[in-house]
Tab-separated table of C-alpha atoms in Angstrom:
chain	number	residue	atom	x	y	z
A	246	MET	CA	114.699	121.540	140.435
A	247	ARG	CA	117.222	120.373	143.020
A	248	PHE	CA	116.379	118.407	146.103
A	249	SER	CA	117.282	120.495	149.159
A	250	ARG	CA	115.850	118.801	152.267
A	251	THR	CA	117.940	116.540	154.485
A	252	LEU	CA	117.155	114.715	157.688
A	253	THR	CA	118.840	114.661	161.075
A	254	ALA	CA	117.279	111.447	162.401
A	255	ARG	CA	120.057	109.061	163.390
A	256	ARG	CA	120.011	105.533	162.004
A	257	GLY	CA	118.348	103.384	164.645
A	258	GLN	CA	116.924	106.422	166.485
A	259	ILE	CA	114.177	105.443	168.942
A	260	VAL	CA	111.023	107.576	168.874
A	261	HIS	CA	108.690	106.903	171.799
A	262	PHE	CA	104.968	106.281	171.555
A	263	GLU	CA	103.917	109.562	173.135
A	264	ASP	CA	105.759	111.402	170.344
A	265	LEU	CA	103.598	109.656	167.742
A	266	THR	CA	100.091	110.112	169.038
A	267	ALA	CA	99.671	113.900	168.711
A	268	PRO	CA	97.447	114.471	165.665
A	269	SER	CA	99.867	116.658	163.749
A	270	SER	CA	99.650	116.856	159.971
A	271	SER	CA	102.910	114.928	159.614
A	272	PHE	CA	105.884	113.611	161.551
A	273	ARG	CA	109.000	115.356	160.308
A	274	THR	CA	112.569	115.495	161.482
A	275	ARG	CA	114.282	118.878	161.315
A	276	PRO	CA	116.401	119.879	158.302
A	277	SER	CA	120.122	120.238	158.930
A	278	GLN	CA	122.362	121.000	155.979
A	279	LYS	CA	121.871	121.306	152.270
A	280	PRO	CA	122.882	118.047	150.572
A	281	ARG	CA	125.374	117.698	147.789
A	282	HIS	CA	123.646	117.514	144.400
A	283	ILE	CA	124.834	114.848	141.993
A	284	ASP	CA	125.487	116.233	138.500
A	285	THR	CA	123.742	113.877	136.112
A	286	LYS	CA	125.366	115.471	133.017
A	287	ARG	CA	122.128	115.084	131.122
A	288	SER	CA	120.985	118.720	130.960
A	289	GLU	CA	120.156	118.389	127.277
A	290	LYS	CA	117.405	115.848	128.021
A	291	PRO	CA	113.784	116.564	128.955
A	292	ALA	CA	113.164	117.610	132.548
A	293	LYS	CA	112.303	114.802	134.957
A	294	HIS	CA	112.600	114.029	138.647
A	295	PRO	CA	115.998	115.173	139.988
A	296	SER	CA	118.696	112.681	140.876
A	297	PHE	CA	118.850	111.962	144.577
A	298	ASP	CA	121.798	112.263	146.951
A	299	PRO	CA	122.357	108.793	148.478
A	300	LYS	CA	124.255	110.281	151.453
A	301	ALA	CA	121.665	112.792	152.617
A	302	THR	CA	119.497	110.629	154.874
A	303	THR	CA	119.807	108.085	157.646
A	304	PHE	CA	117.028	105.584	158.241
A	305	PRO	CA	115.236	103.741	159.728
A	306	VAL	CA	113.818	105.809	162.531
A	307	LYS	CA	112.568	103.270	165.086
A	308	TRP	CA	109.297	103.792	166.906
A	309	ASP	CA	108.903	102.093	170.269
A	310	VAL	CA	105.212	101.122	170.669
A	311	PRO	CA	104.157	99.898	174.160
A	312	GLY	CA	102.369	96.580	173.884
A	313	GLY	CA	103.459	96.148	170.289
A	314	VAL	CA	106.520	95.469	168.186
A	315	PRO	CA	108.734	98.390	167.078
A	316	ILE	CA	108.078	100.208	163.820
A	317	HIS	CA	110.978	100.837	161.446
A	318	LEU	CA	110.157	103.968	159.452
A	319	TYR	CA	111.879	104.990	156.213
A	320	THR	CA	110.283	108.415	155.784
A	321	ASP	CA	109.702	111.671	157.649
A	322	ASP	CA	106.543	112.400	155.649
A	323	ILE	CA	103.646	110.600	157.308
A	324	ASP	CA	100.166	111.748	158.317
A	325	PHE	CA	98.346	110.976	161.552
A	326	GLY	CA	95.975	108.392	160.058
A	327	THR	CA	98.867	106.409	158.603
A	328	LYS	CA	100.734	106.581	161.928
A	329	GLN	CA	97.714	105.185	163.737
A	330	GLN	CA	97.255	102.418	161.199
A	331	LEU	CA	100.891	101.347	161.649
A	332	ILE	CA	100.474	101.419	165.442
A	333	ASN	CA	97.361	99.232	165.103
A	334	LEU	CA	99.343	96.683	163.100
A	335	SER	CA	102.211	96.817	165.588
A	336	SER	CA	99.831	96.193	168.493
A	337	SER	CA	97.680	93.561	166.780
A	338	GLY	CA	99.676	90.564	167.992
A	339	ILE	CA	100.129	89.130	164.495
A	340	ALA	CA	103.532	90.710	163.723
A	341	VAL	CA	106.869	89.272	164.865
A	342	GLY	CA	110.013	91.353	165.435
A	343	PHE	CA	108.948	94.697	163.978
A	344	VAL	CA	106.796	96.381	161.337
A	345	ALA	CA	108.624	98.138	158.489
A	346	ALA	CA	107.103	101.232	156.857
A	347	MET	CA	108.531	101.996	153.424
A	348	PRO	CA	109.339	105.532	152.162
A	349	ASP	CA	106.102	105.647	150.151
A	350	VAL	CA	103.880	104.579	153.059
A	351	HIS	CA	100.305	105.916	153.117
A	352	LEU	CA	96.838	105.059	154.379
A	353	GLY	CA	95.272	101.883	153.005
A	354	LYS	CA	92.240	99.676	153.489
A	355	GLY	CA	92.743	97.717	156.710
A	356	ALA	CA	96.535	97.797	156.519
A	357	THR	CA	98.911	100.550	155.479
A	358	ILE	CA	100.128	100.628	151.889
A	359	GLY	CA	103.893	100.430	152.087
A	360	SER	CA	103.950	98.174	155.159
A	361	VAL	CA	105.912	94.957	155.628
A	362	PHE	CA	105.700	92.537	158.547
A	363	ALA	CA	106.483	88.924	159.341
A	364	SER	CA	104.357	86.412	161.230
A	365	ARG	CA	104.710	82.851	162.491
A	366	ASP	CA	101.049	82.067	162.823
A	367	TYR	CA	98.830	84.535	160.971
A	368	VAL	CA	98.072	85.884	157.512
A	369	CYS	CA	95.895	88.957	156.933
A	370	PRO	CA	94.132	89.208	153.538
A	371	ASN	CA	93.822	92.997	153.790
A	372	ALA	CA	97.538	93.260	154.577
A	373	VAL	CA	98.242	91.530	151.264
A	374	GLY	CA	95.770	93.800	149.511
A	375	VAL	CA	92.773	93.526	147.231
A	376	ASP	CA	94.910	93.315	144.080
A	377	ILE	CA	96.811	90.139	144.959
A	378	GLY	CA	100.105	89.935	143.085
A	379	CYS	CA	99.938	93.487	141.767
A	380	GLY	CA	103.376	94.417	140.512
A	381	MET	CA	105.723	95.720	137.831
A	382	CYS	CA	107.343	94.411	134.683
A	383	ALA	CA	110.130	95.966	132.611
A	384	VAL	CA	112.034	94.739	129.545
A	385	PRO	CA	114.720	96.601	127.542
A	386	VAL	CA	114.475	96.775	123.740
A	387	GLN	CA	117.581	95.446	122.008
A	388	GLY	CA	119.633	98.171	120.340
A	389	LEU	CA	116.874	100.813	120.567
A	390	ARG	CA	117.980	104.265	121.720
A	391	ARG	CA	115.918	107.323	122.500
A	392	LYS	CA	117.247	109.096	119.396
A	393	ASP	CA	115.907	106.254	117.233
A	394	VAL	CA	112.297	106.905	118.305
A	395	SER	CA	110.571	109.822	116.622
A	396	GLU	CA	107.422	111.521	117.844
A	397	LYS	CA	105.606	109.827	114.969
A	398	ASN	CA	106.857	106.455	116.224
A	399	LEU	CA	105.642	107.275	119.726
A	400	VAL	CA	102.190	108.252	118.509
A	401	HIS	CA	101.911	104.985	116.570
A	402	ILE	CA	103.114	102.963	119.564
A	403	GLN	CA	100.652	104.727	121.854
A	404	ARG	CA	97.773	104.004	119.478
A	405	GLY	CA	98.898	100.409	119.082
A	406	LEU	CA	98.910	99.868	122.835
A	407	ARG	CA	95.487	101.444	123.298
A	408	SER	CA	93.985	99.222	120.620
A	409	SER	CA	95.590	95.966	121.822
A	410	ILE	CA	95.702	96.150	125.647
A	411	PRO	CA	92.234	96.513	127.223
A	412	THR	CA	91.986	98.917	130.177
A	413	GLY	CA	89.530	99.578	133.000
A	414	PHE	CA	86.886	96.852	133.283
A	415	GLU	CA	87.456	95.742	129.700
A	416	SER	CA	88.773	92.344	128.624
A	417	HIS	CA	89.722	90.786	125.305
A	418	GLY	CA	86.793	89.990	123.051
A	419	ARG	CA	87.806	86.336	122.971
A	420	SER	CA	90.535	84.222	124.504
A	421	SER	CA	93.468	82.974	122.458
A	422	ALA	CA	94.866	79.448	122.506
A	423	ALA	CA	97.795	80.794	124.552
A	424	MET	CA	95.428	82.267	127.161
A	425	GLU	CA	93.507	78.988	127.432
A	426	ALA	CA	96.720	76.997	127.798
A	427	THR	CA	98.074	79.393	130.417
A	428	MET	CA	94.911	79.187	132.521
A	429	LYS	CA	95.004	75.379	132.413
A	430	LYS	CA	98.663	75.419	133.435
A	431	LEU	CA	98.000	77.854	136.302
A	432	ILE	CA	95.305	75.550	137.685
A	433	SER	CA	97.308	72.324	137.284
A	434	THR	CA	100.461	73.868	138.771
A	435	HIS	CA	98.991	75.727	141.751
A	436	LEU	CA	95.956	73.517	142.496
A	437	PRO	CA	93.631	76.263	143.772
A	438	THR	CA	90.716	75.413	146.028
A	439	ARG	CA	87.274	74.380	144.885
A	440	TRP	CA	86.102	77.928	145.635
A	441	ILE	CA	88.554	79.388	143.085
A	442	ARG	CA	87.753	76.745	140.487
A	443	ASP	CA	84.036	77.423	140.880
A	444	THR	CA	84.617	81.190	140.687
A	445	LEU	CA	86.804	81.132	137.585
A	446	SER	CA	84.985	81.782	134.326
A	447	HIS	CA	85.843	82.516	130.722
A	448	ARG	CA	85.975	86.176	131.766
A	449	HIS	CA	89.135	85.562	133.771
A	450	THR	CA	90.852	83.829	130.877
A	451	LYS	CA	90.020	86.796	128.628
A	452	GLN	CA	91.477	89.169	131.240
A	453	LEU	CA	94.966	87.736	130.794
A	454	GLY	CA	96.885	90.542	129.112
A	455	THR	CA	94.678	93.398	130.348
A	456	LEU	CA	95.724	96.457	132.325
A	457	GLY	CA	92.834	97.381	134.631
A	458	GLY	CA	92.436	100.875	136.056
A	459	GLY	CA	93.609	103.053	138.939
A	460	ASN	CA	97.358	103.590	138.950
A	461	HIS	CA	98.100	100.822	136.460
A	462	PHE	CA	100.035	101.998	133.412
A	463	VAL	CA	102.002	101.069	130.293
A	464	GLU	CA	104.995	103.263	129.432
A	465	LEU	CA	107.887	103.408	127.005
A	466	VAL	CA	110.863	104.806	128.922
A	467	TYR	CA	114.575	105.436	128.457
A	468	ASP	CA	117.489	105.227	130.903
A	469	GLU	CA	120.617	107.356	131.508
A	470	GLU	CA	122.406	105.718	128.571
A	471	ASP	CA	119.407	106.329	126.293
A	472	HIS	CA	118.464	102.638	126.159
A	473	VAL	CA	114.706	102.231	125.643
A	474	TRP	CA	112.654	100.019	127.970
A	475	MET	CA	109.066	98.816	127.998
A	476	MET	CA	107.456	99.099	131.442
A	477	LEU	CA	104.038	98.320	132.898
A	478	HIS	CA	102.157	98.041	136.196
A	479	SER	CA	99.221	95.695	136.753
A	480	GLY	CA	97.943	92.797	138.872
A	481	SER	CA	95.493	89.916	139.110
A	482	ARG	CA	92.420	91.762	137.834
A	483	ASN	CA	88.993	90.525	138.926
A	484	ILE	CA	90.047	87.126	140.249
A	485	GLY	CA	92.495	88.681	142.722
A	486	ASN	CA	89.928	91.202	143.907
A	487	VAL	CA	87.103	88.705	144.546
A	488	THR	CA	89.553	86.300	146.208
A	489	ALA	CA	90.739	89.021	148.591
A	490	GLN	CA	87.158	89.956	149.490
A	491	HIS	CA	86.133	86.319	150.022
A	492	TYR	CA	88.961	85.583	152.439
A	493	ASP	CA	88.625	88.912	154.228
A	494	GLU	CA	85.058	87.879	155.072
A	495	LEU	CA	86.247	84.474	156.321
A	496	ALA	CA	89.021	86.127	158.336
A	497	ALA	CA	86.559	88.525	159.997
A	498	LYS	CA	84.416	85.587	161.092
A	499	GLN	CA	87.391	83.563	162.327
A	500	CYS	CA	89.014	86.264	164.469
A	501	GLY	CA	85.910	88.279	165.378
A	502	LYS	CA	86.962	91.519	163.698
A	503	ASP	CA	85.196	93.703	161.163
A	504	ARG	CA	85.651	93.267	157.450
A	505	GLU	CA	88.105	95.629	155.741
A	506	SER	CA	90.171	95.816	158.923
A	507	LEU	CA	93.106	93.782	160.228
A	508	ALA	CA	91.069	90.579	160.183
A	509	TYR	CA	93.447	87.626	160.067
A	510	LEU	CA	93.468	83.871	159.548
A	511	ARG	CA	95.472	81.341	161.519
A	512	ILE	CA	97.927	79.912	159.006
A	513	GLN	CA	97.488	76.363	160.310
A	514	SER	CA	93.698	76.554	160.086
A	515	GLU	CA	91.933	75.051	157.089
A	516	GLN	CA	90.864	78.488	155.897
A	517	GLY	CA	94.372	79.859	156.378
A	518	GLN	CA	95.823	77.093	154.216
A	519	GLN	CA	93.130	77.664	151.604
A	520	TYR	CA	93.899	81.371	151.462
A	521	LEU	CA	97.628	80.760	150.978
A	522	LYS	CA	96.898	78.331	148.155
A	523	ASP	CA	94.471	80.684	146.379
A	524	MET	CA	96.683	83.708	147.024
A	525	THR	CA	99.587	81.886	145.357
A	526	PHE	CA	97.362	81.106	142.376
A	527	CYS	CA	96.389	84.789	142.068
A	528	GLN	CA	100.035	85.856	142.302
A	529	ALA	CA	100.927	83.510	139.456
A	530	TYR	CA	97.937	84.797	137.447
A	531	ALA	CA	99.182	88.376	137.955
A	532	TRP	CA	102.691	87.423	136.771
A	533	GLU	CA	101.248	85.831	133.617
A	534	ASN	CA	98.937	88.803	133.044
A	535	ARG	CA	101.946	91.127	132.982
A	536	ARG	CA	103.825	88.761	130.685
A	537	PHE	CA	100.929	88.641	128.198
A	538	MET	CA	100.796	92.442	128.126
A	539	MET	CA	104.547	92.646	127.691
A	540	ASP	CA	104.347	90.231	124.741
A	541	THR	CA	101.779	92.574	123.172
A	542	PHE	CA	103.898	95.634	124.002
A	543	ALA	CA	106.957	94.033	122.404
A	544	GLU	CA	105.014	93.227	119.233
A	545	VAL	CA	103.767	96.820	118.937
A	546	VAL	CA	107.326	98.143	119.380
A	547	ARG	CA	108.755	95.572	116.926
A	548	LYS	CA	106.256	96.538	114.221
A	549	GLU	CA	107.089	100.220	114.635
A	550	THR	CA	110.873	100.061	115.135
A	551	GLY	CA	111.979	96.630	113.915
A	552	ARG	CA	113.679	95.979	117.278
A	553	GLU	CA	113.172	92.955	119.534
A	554	ALA	CA	112.742	92.693	123.297
A	555	LEU	CA	115.668	91.470	125.418
A	556	TRP	CA	113.613	88.882	127.288
A	557	GLU	CA	116.575	87.558	129.275
A	558	LYS	CA	116.709	90.937	131.061
A	559	MET	CA	113.015	91.013	131.989
A	560	VAL	CA	112.149	92.058	135.543
A	561	ASN	CA	108.652	90.876	136.598
A	562	ILE	CA	107.878	91.335	140.295
A	563	HIS	CA	104.997	91.504	142.772
A	564	HIS	CA	104.475	94.160	145.439
A	565	ASN	CA	101.222	92.863	147.023
A	566	TYR	CA	101.853	89.379	148.347
A	567	CYS	CA	102.890	87.047	151.145
A	568	GLU	CA	105.422	84.215	151.179
A	569	CYS	CA	107.482	82.146	153.620
A	570	GLU	CA	111.070	83.407	153.827
A	571	ASP	CA	114.259	82.951	155.813
A	572	CYS	CA	114.271	85.921	158.205
A	573	ARG	CA	116.725	87.494	160.609
A	574	TYR	CA	115.583	90.041	163.210
A	575	PHE	CA	116.432	91.431	166.633
A	576	ASP	CA	113.917	90.473	169.324
A	577	THR	CA	113.496	93.480	171.621
A	578	GLN	CA	112.019	91.246	174.346
A	579	THR	CA	114.825	88.690	174.561
A	580	LYS	CA	117.540	91.086	173.293
A	581	ARG	CA	118.750	88.397	170.915
A	582	TRP	CA	119.031	87.984	167.150
A	583	ASN	CA	116.715	85.329	165.772
A	584	GLU	CA	116.854	83.443	162.487
A	585	GLU	CA	113.760	81.521	161.400
A	586	LYS	CA	111.309	80.972	158.585
A	587	LEU	CA	108.412	83.429	158.763
A	588	TRP	CA	105.527	84.494	156.560
A	589	VAL	CA	106.453	87.944	155.214
A	590	THR	CA	103.552	90.108	154.020
A	591	ARG	CA	104.241	93.032	151.685
A	592	LYS	CA	101.430	95.445	150.893
A	593	GLY	CA	102.709	98.003	148.431
A	594	ALA	CA	106.303	96.934	149.017
A	595	THR	CA	108.907	95.232	146.846
A	596	SER	CA	111.188	92.371	147.824
A	597	ALA	CA	114.800	93.603	147.936
A	598	LYS	CA	116.915	90.574	148.809
A	599	ALA	CA	120.640	90.873	148.108
A	600	GLY	CA	121.134	91.174	144.356
A	601	GLN	CA	117.412	90.872	143.580
A	602	MET	CA	116.169	93.160	140.817
A	603	GLY	CA	113.128	95.358	141.423
A	604	ILE	CA	111.231	98.288	139.933
A	605	ILE	CA	110.199	101.467	141.761
A	606	PRO	CA	107.925	103.563	139.542
A	607	GLY	CA	107.228	107.232	140.010
A	608	SER	CA	103.919	108.926	139.331
A	609	MET	CA	102.465	109.178	135.847
A	610	GLY	CA	105.081	110.481	133.450
A	611	THR	CA	107.793	111.209	136.039
A	612	GLY	CA	110.018	108.199	135.399
A	613	SER	CA	111.034	105.160	137.425
A	614	TYR	CA	113.996	103.275	138.862
A	615	ILE	CA	115.285	99.784	138.190
A	616	VAL	CA	116.960	98.756	141.462
A	617	ARG	CA	119.059	95.967	142.939
A	618	GLY	CA	118.255	94.851	146.483
A	619	LYS	CA	120.732	94.915	149.373
A	620	GLY	CA	119.043	92.311	151.590
A	621	ASN	CA	118.649	94.692	154.533
A	622	SER	CA	117.081	92.797	157.439
A	623	GLU	CA	115.919	96.077	159.056
A	624	SER	CA	113.190	96.321	156.380
A	625	TRP	CA	112.444	92.589	156.068
A	626	GLN	CA	114.579	92.772	152.891
A	627	SER	CA	112.072	95.110	151.248
A	628	CYS	CA	111.877	98.517	149.552
A	629	SER	CA	109.122	100.837	148.340
A	630	HIS	CA	106.777	99.947	145.483
A	631	GLY	CA	106.530	103.459	144.077
A	632	ALA	CA	106.352	107.113	145.031
A	633	GLY	CA	103.258	106.776	147.229
A	634	ARG	CA	100.168	108.947	147.264
A	635	SER	CA	100.238	112.387	148.881
A	636	MET	CA	96.561	113.057	148.038
A	637	SER	CA	93.584	110.756	148.244
A	638	ARG	CA	91.830	110.114	144.948
A	639	ALA	CA	88.932	112.322	146.021
A	640	ALA	CA	91.283	115.150	146.982
A	641	ALA	CA	93.129	114.854	143.676
A	642	PHE	CA	89.907	115.169	141.663
A	643	LYS	CA	88.950	118.185	143.776
A	644	ASN	CA	92.277	120.027	143.670
A	645	ILE	CA	94.044	119.128	140.415
A	646	ASP	CA	93.101	120.981	137.270
A	647	SER	CA	93.121	118.832	134.113
A	648	ARG	CA	94.716	121.618	132.057
A	649	THR	CA	97.600	121.944	134.521
A	650	PHE	CA	98.009	118.177	134.466
A	651	ALA	CA	98.048	118.065	130.658
A	652	GLN	CA	100.529	120.937	130.513
A	653	HIS	CA	102.847	119.103	132.897
A	654	MET	CA	102.866	116.029	130.662
A	655	ARG	CA	103.382	118.202	127.570
A	656	SER	CA	106.289	120.081	129.150
A	657	HIS	CA	108.024	116.770	129.843
A	658	GLY	CA	107.731	115.736	126.208
A	659	ILE	CA	105.540	112.698	126.955
A	660	VAL	CA	103.241	111.335	124.264
A	661	TRP	CA	99.879	110.357	125.758
A	662	ASP	CA	96.149	110.813	125.187
A	663	GLU	CA	95.222	114.230	126.631
A	664	ASP	CA	91.534	113.502	126.072
A	665	PHE	CA	91.652	111.360	129.220
A	666	ALA	CA	93.270	114.022	131.436
A	667	ASP	CA	90.081	114.888	133.280
A	668	LYS	CA	89.292	111.233	134.017
A	669	VAL	CA	92.715	110.384	135.451
A	670	ARG	CA	93.464	113.494	137.527
A	671	ASP	CA	93.813	111.187	140.542
A	672	GLU	CA	96.925	109.791	138.837
A	673	ALA	CA	98.537	113.152	138.089
A	674	PRO	CA	102.115	113.615	139.383
A	675	MET	CA	100.804	116.270	141.799
A	676	ALA	CA	98.840	113.560	143.665
A	677	TYR	CA	102.025	111.643	144.552
A	678	LYS	CA	105.081	112.081	146.726
A	679	ASP	CA	108.374	113.144	145.188
A	680	LEU	CA	110.148	110.044	143.859
A	681	ASN	CA	113.522	111.691	144.475
A	682	THR	CA	112.789	111.881	148.206
A	683	VAL	CA	111.432	108.339	148.290
A	684	MET	CA	114.631	107.052	146.657
A	685	GLN	CA	116.877	109.080	148.938
A	686	ASN	CA	115.193	107.527	151.968
A	687	GLN	CA	116.048	103.978	150.888
A	688	ALA	CA	119.313	104.344	148.978
A	689	PHE	CA	121.096	106.576	151.456
A	690	ASP	CA	124.452	104.820	151.691
A	691	GLN	CA	126.732	102.781	149.445
A	692	HIS	CA	126.860	99.940	151.970
A	693	GLU	CA	123.586	100.327	153.847
A	694	GLY	CA	120.127	101.363	152.680
A	695	LEU	CA	117.596	99.066	151.043
A	696	VAL	CA	118.484	99.185	147.358
A	697	LYS	CA	121.082	100.349	144.885
A	698	PRO	CA	119.736	102.027	141.723
A	699	ALA	CA	120.676	100.081	138.595
A	700	ALA	CA	118.955	102.417	136.118
A	701	GLU	CA	116.989	105.657	136.275
A	702	THR	CA	114.372	106.080	133.575
A	703	ALA	CA	112.233	108.872	132.134
A	704	ALA	CA	109.005	108.431	130.190
A	705	LEU	CA	108.707	108.816	126.428
A	706	GLU	CA	105.137	107.590	126.039
A	707	ASN	CA	102.302	106.718	128.400
A	708	GLY	CA	99.746	104.289	126.976
């Protein structure tokens, strides 16, 4: 399949508010010419998402919202509900400069998934998300090539992962000395509030090194040069979820809004400071959770192939978080460029500072990208966190047939457990946007854009 849609929106194009409010199914710019297709010279390999043309698109499209800050949009595929949610954020008074909407943007709880904004004075728990510190981790395997891994190896690796990395609501049966030591270090380093310390239990220690559910995954993948990588997606498990809910309730009381909305906390308030402290703890917990799973993954691969992980090349990043950063933006009120420290919130978005490594996964079994950030200030130095949903979970269960899903995975040569196909139809590739399009929208120019792809991967095994 070749990608054949291009966009005519000019970089920096202004779209006025009245053009956004009509409840159309999506906001799309009109196709112009057929883009040049890049020959990947890999026709002998299993089919996967097509390579994108980095010259085919020009973004961001800028939305002018009366009474709010502009919206910088990196997609032409957006539904009415998501538009309205972005407009609500723009008009809320908490965002400074502009709101950026990533190429994978879609409707979320309270705040849009794939949104990035900066604030001087406010932090919004729902704009960080309920899985605080959710993110990606990838590590290459030293000297291991795709040709070195047989189907028998893949089956053994898949079984090893299923038996050693708990999923869903499961946790390890008991905590190891390493888990206990890590939890103690997390507490002593990040000094969470009394509320967190009272909430933490042995359960949370035993959840270090566990995957969770939803769109979290563990995959063995290979890149264009046939190098094999270990890759996974997970977050802060139960402690991140209960922390997000606790502070959303406090935020609703403080600002007089409903829960699960854009309820915010004043950063300088006691509760605002407490949230930032506990959020940072949950982010660190999520990072360690991914590292524990990657240690397990590496051991499974080592036992099966005899090859070691290249830990010095590990990429371990969040895409649901908030932190204080040096920012540069154009103030549409004063018509001046400003440089200041602001609190940047990314919900389903990846930091893409100049030279910073990131991971943009596709849907289940479709492959992923390792990317290098370009530090583009038009997106708050951010990029997408994945392909983004095109169907709600309910719609996916209603419309996707498990046999079609299983056949898709089989046709791509991916080793996985087909017995679970019916239970994870909401994670089928058909429920997500095309990763090729998402990448084209943020890597559209050698000098501009949000990221530069460092490696394109395809899946061998999904655990």
